[in-house]
mmCIF file of C-alpha atoms in Angstrom:
data_model
loop_
_atom_site.group_PDB
_atom_site.id
_atom_site.type_symbol
_atom_site.label_atom_id
_atom_site.label_comp_id
_atom_site.label_asym_id
_atom_site.label_seq_id
_atom_site.Cartn_x
_atom_site.Cartn_y
_atom_site.Cartn_z
ATOM 1 C CA MET O 27 171.464 63.916 126.626
ATOM 2 C CA LYS O 28 169.606 61.029 125.022
ATOM 3 C CA LYS O 29 168.153 61.520 121.552
ATOM 4 C CA ASN O 30 164.391 61.076 121.335
ATOM 5 C CA ILE O 31 163.056 58.681 118.702
ATOM 6 C CA LEU O 32 159.355 58.526 117.837
ATOM 7 C CA ILE O 33 158.034 55.356 116.189
ATOM 8 C CA ILE O 34 154.615 55.336 114.488
ATOM 9 C CA GLU O 35 153.956 51.694 113.607
ATOM 10 C CA ASP O 36 150.700 49.730 113.796
ATOM 11 C CA ASP O 37 152.357 46.303 114.071
ATOM 12 C CA LEU O 38 153.072 46.185 117.795
ATOM 13 C CA SER O 39 155.493 43.252 117.571
ATOM 14 C CA ILE O 40 157.651 45.156 115.041
ATOM 15 C CA ALA O 41 157.378 48.392 117.017
ATOM 16 C CA GLU O 42 158.429 46.738 120.275
ATOM 17 C CA LEU O 43 161.384 45.045 118.582
ATOM 18 C CA GLN O 44 162.509 48.376 117.137
ATOM 19 C CA LYS O 45 162.039 50.030 120.522
ATOM 20 C CA ASP O 46 164.073 47.393 122.347
ATOM 21 C CA TYR O 47 167.039 47.634 119.972
ATOM 22 C CA LEU O 48 167.016 51.437 119.957
ATOM 23 C CA GLU O 49 166.826 51.641 123.749
ATOM 24 C CA VAL O 50 169.757 49.242 124.049
ATOM 25 C CA ALA O 51 171.630 51.606 121.697
ATOM 26 C CA GLY O 52 170.984 54.456 124.137
ATOM 27 C CA PHE O 53 167.954 56.221 122.669
ATOM 28 C CA GLU O 54 164.760 57.394 124.347
ATOM 29 C CA VAL O 55 161.902 55.810 122.383
ATOM 30 C CA ASN O 56 158.140 56.377 122.257
ATOM 31 C CA VAL O 57 155.739 54.262 120.183
ATOM 32 C CA TYR O 58 152.317 55.051 118.725
ATOM 33 C CA ASN O 59 150.247 52.692 116.586
ATOM 34 C CA ASN O 60 147.724 55.227 115.275
ATOM 35 C CA GLY O 61 148.617 57.824 112.662
ATOM 36 C CA MET O 62 146.670 60.754 114.123
ATOM 37 C CA GLU O 63 147.880 60.084 117.659
ATOM 38 C CA GLY O 64 151.454 59.736 116.434
ATOM 39 C CA LEU O 65 151.306 63.027 114.514
ATOM 40 C CA LYS O 66 149.938 64.805 117.600
ATOM 41 C CA ALA O 67 152.766 63.367 119.722
ATOM 42 C CA PHE O 68 155.312 64.515 117.133
ATOM 43 C CA GLN O 69 153.943 68.052 117.100
ATOM 44 C CA GLU O 70 153.707 68.379 120.881
ATOM 45 C CA ASN O 71 157.011 66.833 121.967
ATOM 46 C CA LYS O 72 160.718 67.126 121.303
ATOM 47 C CA VAL O 73 161.580 64.553 118.647
ATOM 48 C CA ASP O 74 165.053 64.072 117.142
ATOM 49 C CA LEU O 75 164.103 61.430 114.569
ATOM 50 C CA LEU O 76 160.861 59.900 113.320
ATOM 51 C CA ILE O 77 160.424 56.278 112.188
ATOM 52 C CA LEU O 78 157.198 56.125 110.244
ATOM 53 C CA ASP O 79 155.228 53.232 108.776
ATOM 54 C CA ILE O 80 153.187 53.994 105.652
ATOM 55 C CA MET O 81 150.114 51.821 106.255
ATOM 56 C CA LEU O 82 148.557 53.155 109.462
ATOM 57 C CA PRO O 83 145.066 53.469 110.938
ATOM 58 C CA GLY O 84 143.694 56.978 111.376
ATOM 59 C CA MET O 85 146.162 58.653 109.003
ATOM 60 C CA ASP O 86 148.690 56.981 106.719
ATOM 61 C CA GLY O 87 152.399 57.743 106.738
ATOM 62 C CA LEU O 88 152.415 59.816 103.549
ATOM 63 C CA GLU O 89 149.644 62.040 104.896
ATOM 64 C CA ILE O 90 151.561 62.446 108.144
ATOM 65 C CA LEU O 91 154.599 63.575 106.138
ATOM 66 C CA ARG O 92 152.501 66.236 104.422
ATOM 67 C CA ASN O 93 151.318 67.491 107.820
ATOM 68 C CA LEU O 94 154.676 67.741 109.553
ATOM 69 C CA LYS O 95 155.496 71.227 110.770
ATOM 70 C CA ASP O 96 158.291 73.048 108.927
ATOM 71 C CA ASP O 97 159.710 74.273 112.245
ATOM 72 C CA LYS O 98 160.318 70.666 113.373
ATOM 73 C CA ASP O 99 162.671 69.633 110.610
ATOM 74 C CA VAL O 100 164.086 66.286 111.729
ATOM 75 C CA PRO O 101 165.186 63.136 109.870
ATOM 76 C CA VAL O 102 162.268 60.909 108.856
ATOM 77 C CA LEU O 103 162.741 57.203 108.054
ATOM 78 C CA LEU O 104 159.844 55.570 106.227
ATOM 79 C CA VAL O 105 159.355 51.828 106.682
ATOM 80 C CA SER O 106 157.035 49.797 104.499
ATOM 81 C CA ALA O 107 156.397 46.354 103.072
ATOM 82 C CA LYS O 108 155.927 48.034 99.685
ATOM 83 C CA LYS O 109 159.047 47.340 97.648
ATOM 84 C CA GLU O 110 158.200 48.787 94.228
ATOM 85 C CA GLU O 111 160.334 51.708 93.027
ATOM 86 C CA ILE O 112 157.249 53.902 92.559
ATOM 87 C CA ASP O 113 156.369 53.485 96.257
ATOM 88 C CA LYS O 114 159.879 54.505 97.253
ATOM 89 C CA ILE O 115 159.746 57.548 94.971
ATOM 90 C CA LYS O 116 156.387 58.574 96.461
ATOM 91 C CA GLY O 117 157.795 58.299 99.977
ATOM 92 C CA LEU O 118 160.941 60.283 99.242
ATOM 93 C CA SER O 119 158.969 62.855 97.252
ATOM 94 C CA SER O 120 156.727 63.398 100.267
ATOM 95 C CA GLY O 121 159.712 64.508 102.339
ATOM 96 C CA ALA O 122 161.231 61.376 103.875
ATOM 97 C CA ASP O 123 165.002 61.149 104.243
ATOM 98 C CA ASP O 124 165.200 57.373 103.886
ATOM 99 C CA TYR O 125 163.005 54.443 102.867
ATOM 100 C CA ILE O 126 163.449 51.008 104.425
ATOM 101 C CA THR O 127 161.554 47.979 103.142
ATOM 102 C CA LYS O 128 160.230 45.254 105.427
ATOM 103 C CA PRO O 129 161.518 42.881 106.543
ATOM 104 C CA PHE O 130 164.739 44.497 107.735
ATOM 105 C CA SER O 131 167.124 43.672 110.535
ATOM 106 C CA PRO O 132 166.829 45.728 113.753
ATOM 107 C CA GLY O 133 170.603 46.171 113.597
ATOM 108 C CA GLU O 134 170.324 47.836 110.196
ATOM 109 C CA LEU O 135 167.624 50.148 111.531
ATOM 110 C CA VAL O 136 169.808 51.205 114.467
ATOM 111 C CA ALA O 137 172.742 51.826 112.119
ATOM 112 C CA ARG O 138 170.598 53.988 109.832
ATOM 113 C CA VAL O 139 169.193 55.948 112.774
ATOM 114 C CA LYS O 140 172.683 56.670 114.093
ATOM 115 C CA ALA O 141 173.945 57.648 110.637
ATOM 116 C CA HIS O 142 171.060 60.044 110.000
ATOM 117 C CA LEU O 143 171.391 61.703 113.403
ATOM 118 C CA GLU O 144 175.155 62.088 113.043
ATOM 119 C CA ASN O 145 174.770 63.516 109.550
ATOM 120 C CA TYR O 146 172.052 65.898 110.735
ATOM 121 C CA GLU O 147 174.415 67.261 113.387
ATOM 122 C CA ARG O 148 177.218 67.605 110.800
ATOM 123 C CA LEU O 149 174.890 69.528 108.494
ATOM 124 C CA LYS O 150 173.890 71.923 111.267
ATOM 125 C CA LEU O 151 177.561 72.499 112.102
ATOM 126 C CA ARG O 152 178.449 72.983 108.434
ATOM 127 C CA PHE O 153 175.695 75.557 107.966
ATOM 128 C CA SER O 154 176.738 77.327 111.148
ATOM 129 C CA GLU O 155 180.345 77.528 109.970
ATOM 130 C CA GLY O 156 179.218 78.642 106.529
ATOM 131 C CA ALA O 157 177.170 81.437 108.030
ATOM 132 C CA LYS O 158 180.279 82.820 109.689
ATOM 133 C CA LYS O 159 181.956 83.106 106.298
ATOM 134 C CA THR O 160 179.047 84.490 104.303
ATOM 135 C CA ASN O 161 175.489 85.330 105.259
ATOM 136 C CA ALA O 162 173.849 84.815 101.890
ATOM 137 C CA LEU O 163 174.338 83.611 98.347
ATOM 138 C CA SER O 164 172.623 85.478 95.510
ATOM 139 C CA ILE O 165 172.535 84.046 91.993
ATOM 140 C CA ARG O 166 170.318 85.524 89.276
ATOM 141 C CA GLY O 167 167.253 86.085 91.409
ATOM 142 C CA LEU O 168 167.885 83.129 93.722
ATOM 143 C CA LYS O 169 168.900 84.038 97.266
ATOM 144 C CA ILE O 170 169.986 81.542 99.914
ATOM 145 C CA ASP O 171 170.037 83.143 103.375
ATOM 146 C CA ILE O 172 172.418 80.943 105.339
ATOM 147 C CA ASP O 173 171.722 82.571 108.709
ATOM 148 C CA SER O 174 168.030 81.734 108.602
ATOM 149 C CA HIS O 175 168.116 78.707 106.255
ATOM 150 C CA ARG O 176 165.620 80.494 103.991
ATOM 151 C CA VAL O 177 165.478 80.517 100.208
ATOM 152 C CA PHE O 178 163.945 83.192 97.983
ATOM 153 C CA VAL O 179 163.252 83.295 94.252
ATOM 154 C CA LEU O 180 162.702 86.797 92.863
ATOM 155 C CA GLY O 181 161.961 87.985 96.384
ATOM 156 C CA LYS O 182 159.369 85.287 97.108
ATOM 157 C CA GLU O 183 160.216 82.716 99.770
ATOM 158 C CA VAL O 184 160.095 79.035 98.873
ATOM 159 C CA ASN O 185 159.937 76.302 101.490
ATOM 160 C CA LEU O 186 162.560 73.585 101.261
ATOM 161 C CA ALA O 187 162.872 70.500 103.441
ATOM 162 C CA GLN O 188 166.146 69.983 105.292
ATOM 163 C CA LYS O 189 167.790 67.741 102.702
ATOM 164 C CA GLU O 190 166.520 69.867 99.824
ATOM 165 C CA TYR O 191 168.092 72.935 101.415
ATOM 166 C CA ALA O 192 171.326 71.084 102.166
ATOM 167 C CA LEU O 193 171.590 69.806 98.606
ATOM 168 C CA LEU O 194 170.858 73.199 97.044
ATOM 169 C CA LEU O 195 173.308 75.002 99.328
ATOM 170 C CA TYR O 196 176.090 72.485 98.715
ATOM 171 C CA MET O 197 175.740 72.761 94.947
ATOM 172 C CA ALA O 198 175.430 76.567 95.052
ATOM 173 C CA GLN O 199 178.613 76.773 97.128
ATOM 174 C CA ASN O 200 180.372 74.671 94.472
ATOM 175 C CA PRO O 201 179.094 76.251 91.234
ATOM 176 C CA ASN O 202 179.814 75.010 87.699
ATOM 177 C CA ARG O 203 181.149 71.711 89.012
ATOM 178 C CA VAL O 204 179.547 68.501 87.781
ATOM 179 C CA PHE O 205 178.548 66.124 90.584
ATOM 180 C CA GLY O 206 177.542 62.488 90.117
ATOM 181 C CA ARG O 207 174.551 61.206 92.075
ATOM 182 C CA GLU O 208 176.735 58.990 94.248
ATOM 183 C CA GLU O 209 179.017 61.884 95.217
ATOM 184 C CA LEU O 210 176.104 64.157 96.086
ATOM 185 C CA PHE O 211 174.513 61.379 98.116
ATOM 186 C CA GLU O 212 177.705 60.859 100.093
ATOM 187 C CA ARG O 213 178.335 64.589 100.575
ATOM 188 C CA VAL O 214 174.820 65.563 101.649
ATOM 189 C CA TRP O 215 173.395 62.390 103.207
ATOM 190 C CA GLY O 216 176.703 61.033 104.477
ATOM 191 C CA LEU O 217 175.425 57.451 104.366
ATOM 192 C CA GLU O 218 178.011 55.634 102.308
ATOM 193 C CA ALA O 219 176.672 52.337 100.912
ATOM 194 C CA MET O 220 173.620 52.573 103.194
ATOM 195 C CA GLY O 221 171.148 54.200 100.864
ATOM 196 C CA ASP O 222 170.134 54.681 97.273
ATOM 197 C CA SER O 223 171.594 57.472 95.165
ATOM 198 C CA ALA O 224 168.255 57.603 93.313
ATOM 199 C CA THR O 225 167.227 59.670 96.347
ATOM 200 C CA VAL O 226 169.313 62.491 94.839
ATOM 201 C CA THR O 227 167.267 62.426 91.632
ATOM 202 C CA VAL O 228 164.031 62.730 93.604
ATOM 203 C CA HIS O 229 165.342 65.648 95.660
ATOM 204 C CA ILE O 230 166.728 67.459 92.602
ATOM 205 C CA ALA O 231 163.278 67.181 90.992
ATOM 206 C CA ARG O 232 161.614 68.603 94.106
ATOM 207 C CA ILE O 233 164.073 71.509 94.308
ATOM 208 C CA ARG O 234 163.521 72.342 90.644
ATOM 209 C CA GLU O 235 159.755 72.379 91.129
ATOM 210 C CA LYS O 236 160.237 75.046 93.781
ATOM 211 C CA ILE O 237 162.929 77.305 92.291
ATOM 212 C CA GLU O 238 162.756 76.910 88.504
ATOM 213 C CA SER O 239 160.302 78.933 86.403
ATOM 214 C CA ASP O 240 160.593 76.527 83.454
ATOM 215 C CA LEU O 241 161.203 72.880 84.320
ATOM 216 C CA SER O 242 161.943 72.050 80.685
ATOM 217 C CA ASN O 243 164.811 74.553 80.714
ATOM 218 C CA PRO O 244 166.310 74.730 84.250
ATOM 219 C CA GLN O 245 168.265 77.914 84.967
ATOM 220 C CA TYR O 246 169.969 76.828 88.173
ATOM 221 C CA ILE O 247 170.435 73.063 88.427
ATOM 222 C CA GLU O 248 171.361 71.524 85.091
ATOM 223 C CA THR O 249 171.447 67.857 84.160
ATOM 224 C CA VAL O 250 174.706 66.842 82.525
ATOM 225 C CA TRP O 251 173.637 63.703 80.713
ATOM 226 C CA GLY O 252 175.716 60.681 81.599
ATOM 227 C CA ALA O 253 177.594 62.576 84.310
ATOM 228 C CA GLY O 254 175.271 64.127 86.922
ATOM 229 C CA TYR O 255 174.196 67.632 87.902
ATOM 230 C CA ARG O 256 175.716 71.116 87.894
ATOM 231 C CA PHE O 257 174.690 74.350 89.545
ATOM 232 C CA ARG O 258 175.105 77.034 86.895
ATOM 233 C CA VAL O 259 176.131 80.617 87.658
#
């Protein structure tokens, strides 16, 4: 069955070029050039991956990210002409899985789409296999329910995006081990040499905001200066 790609892009020439290359690669593709219309299409249809421009009429890409439904957790690729690091951090912090700056080659886009979809399927399989071995991890008030992909802190549920959950689970299943950013990026994103390991830093910060009671003194995910991160038990 063909994977369904939704493109929300106001530059029709760019959108049509993306659509053509993705269809040649075997994907089903739908294009919207208005933010509100694109969000509605995303919410009402089966979508396997979203390609989202930031500057859009009606509703910009970052606002769309904030309005995505938690029950439709799919890879999101942001595309933008904004190249500053702060813009990339804002995009990733809003929940995107990848950030691609314009101009980019259609071939690179197709490669990234395929890599994200393949990694998403691997993550689902990994979680499914992990659930067969153990249904939950409990560490000092933090509970990760693998069956339902839900996370609780002191009995209160916290909402994590797909990659946040994947990163937390991977580190919790490998406690007290120090991971470099590059290794975590490869293990969780599975996009060797195709992304930026700074993405890990952004996601670690977002996870901490949701599970740590004191950000100045993290109890779960520690920074090992000069080396990386460690999940402490």
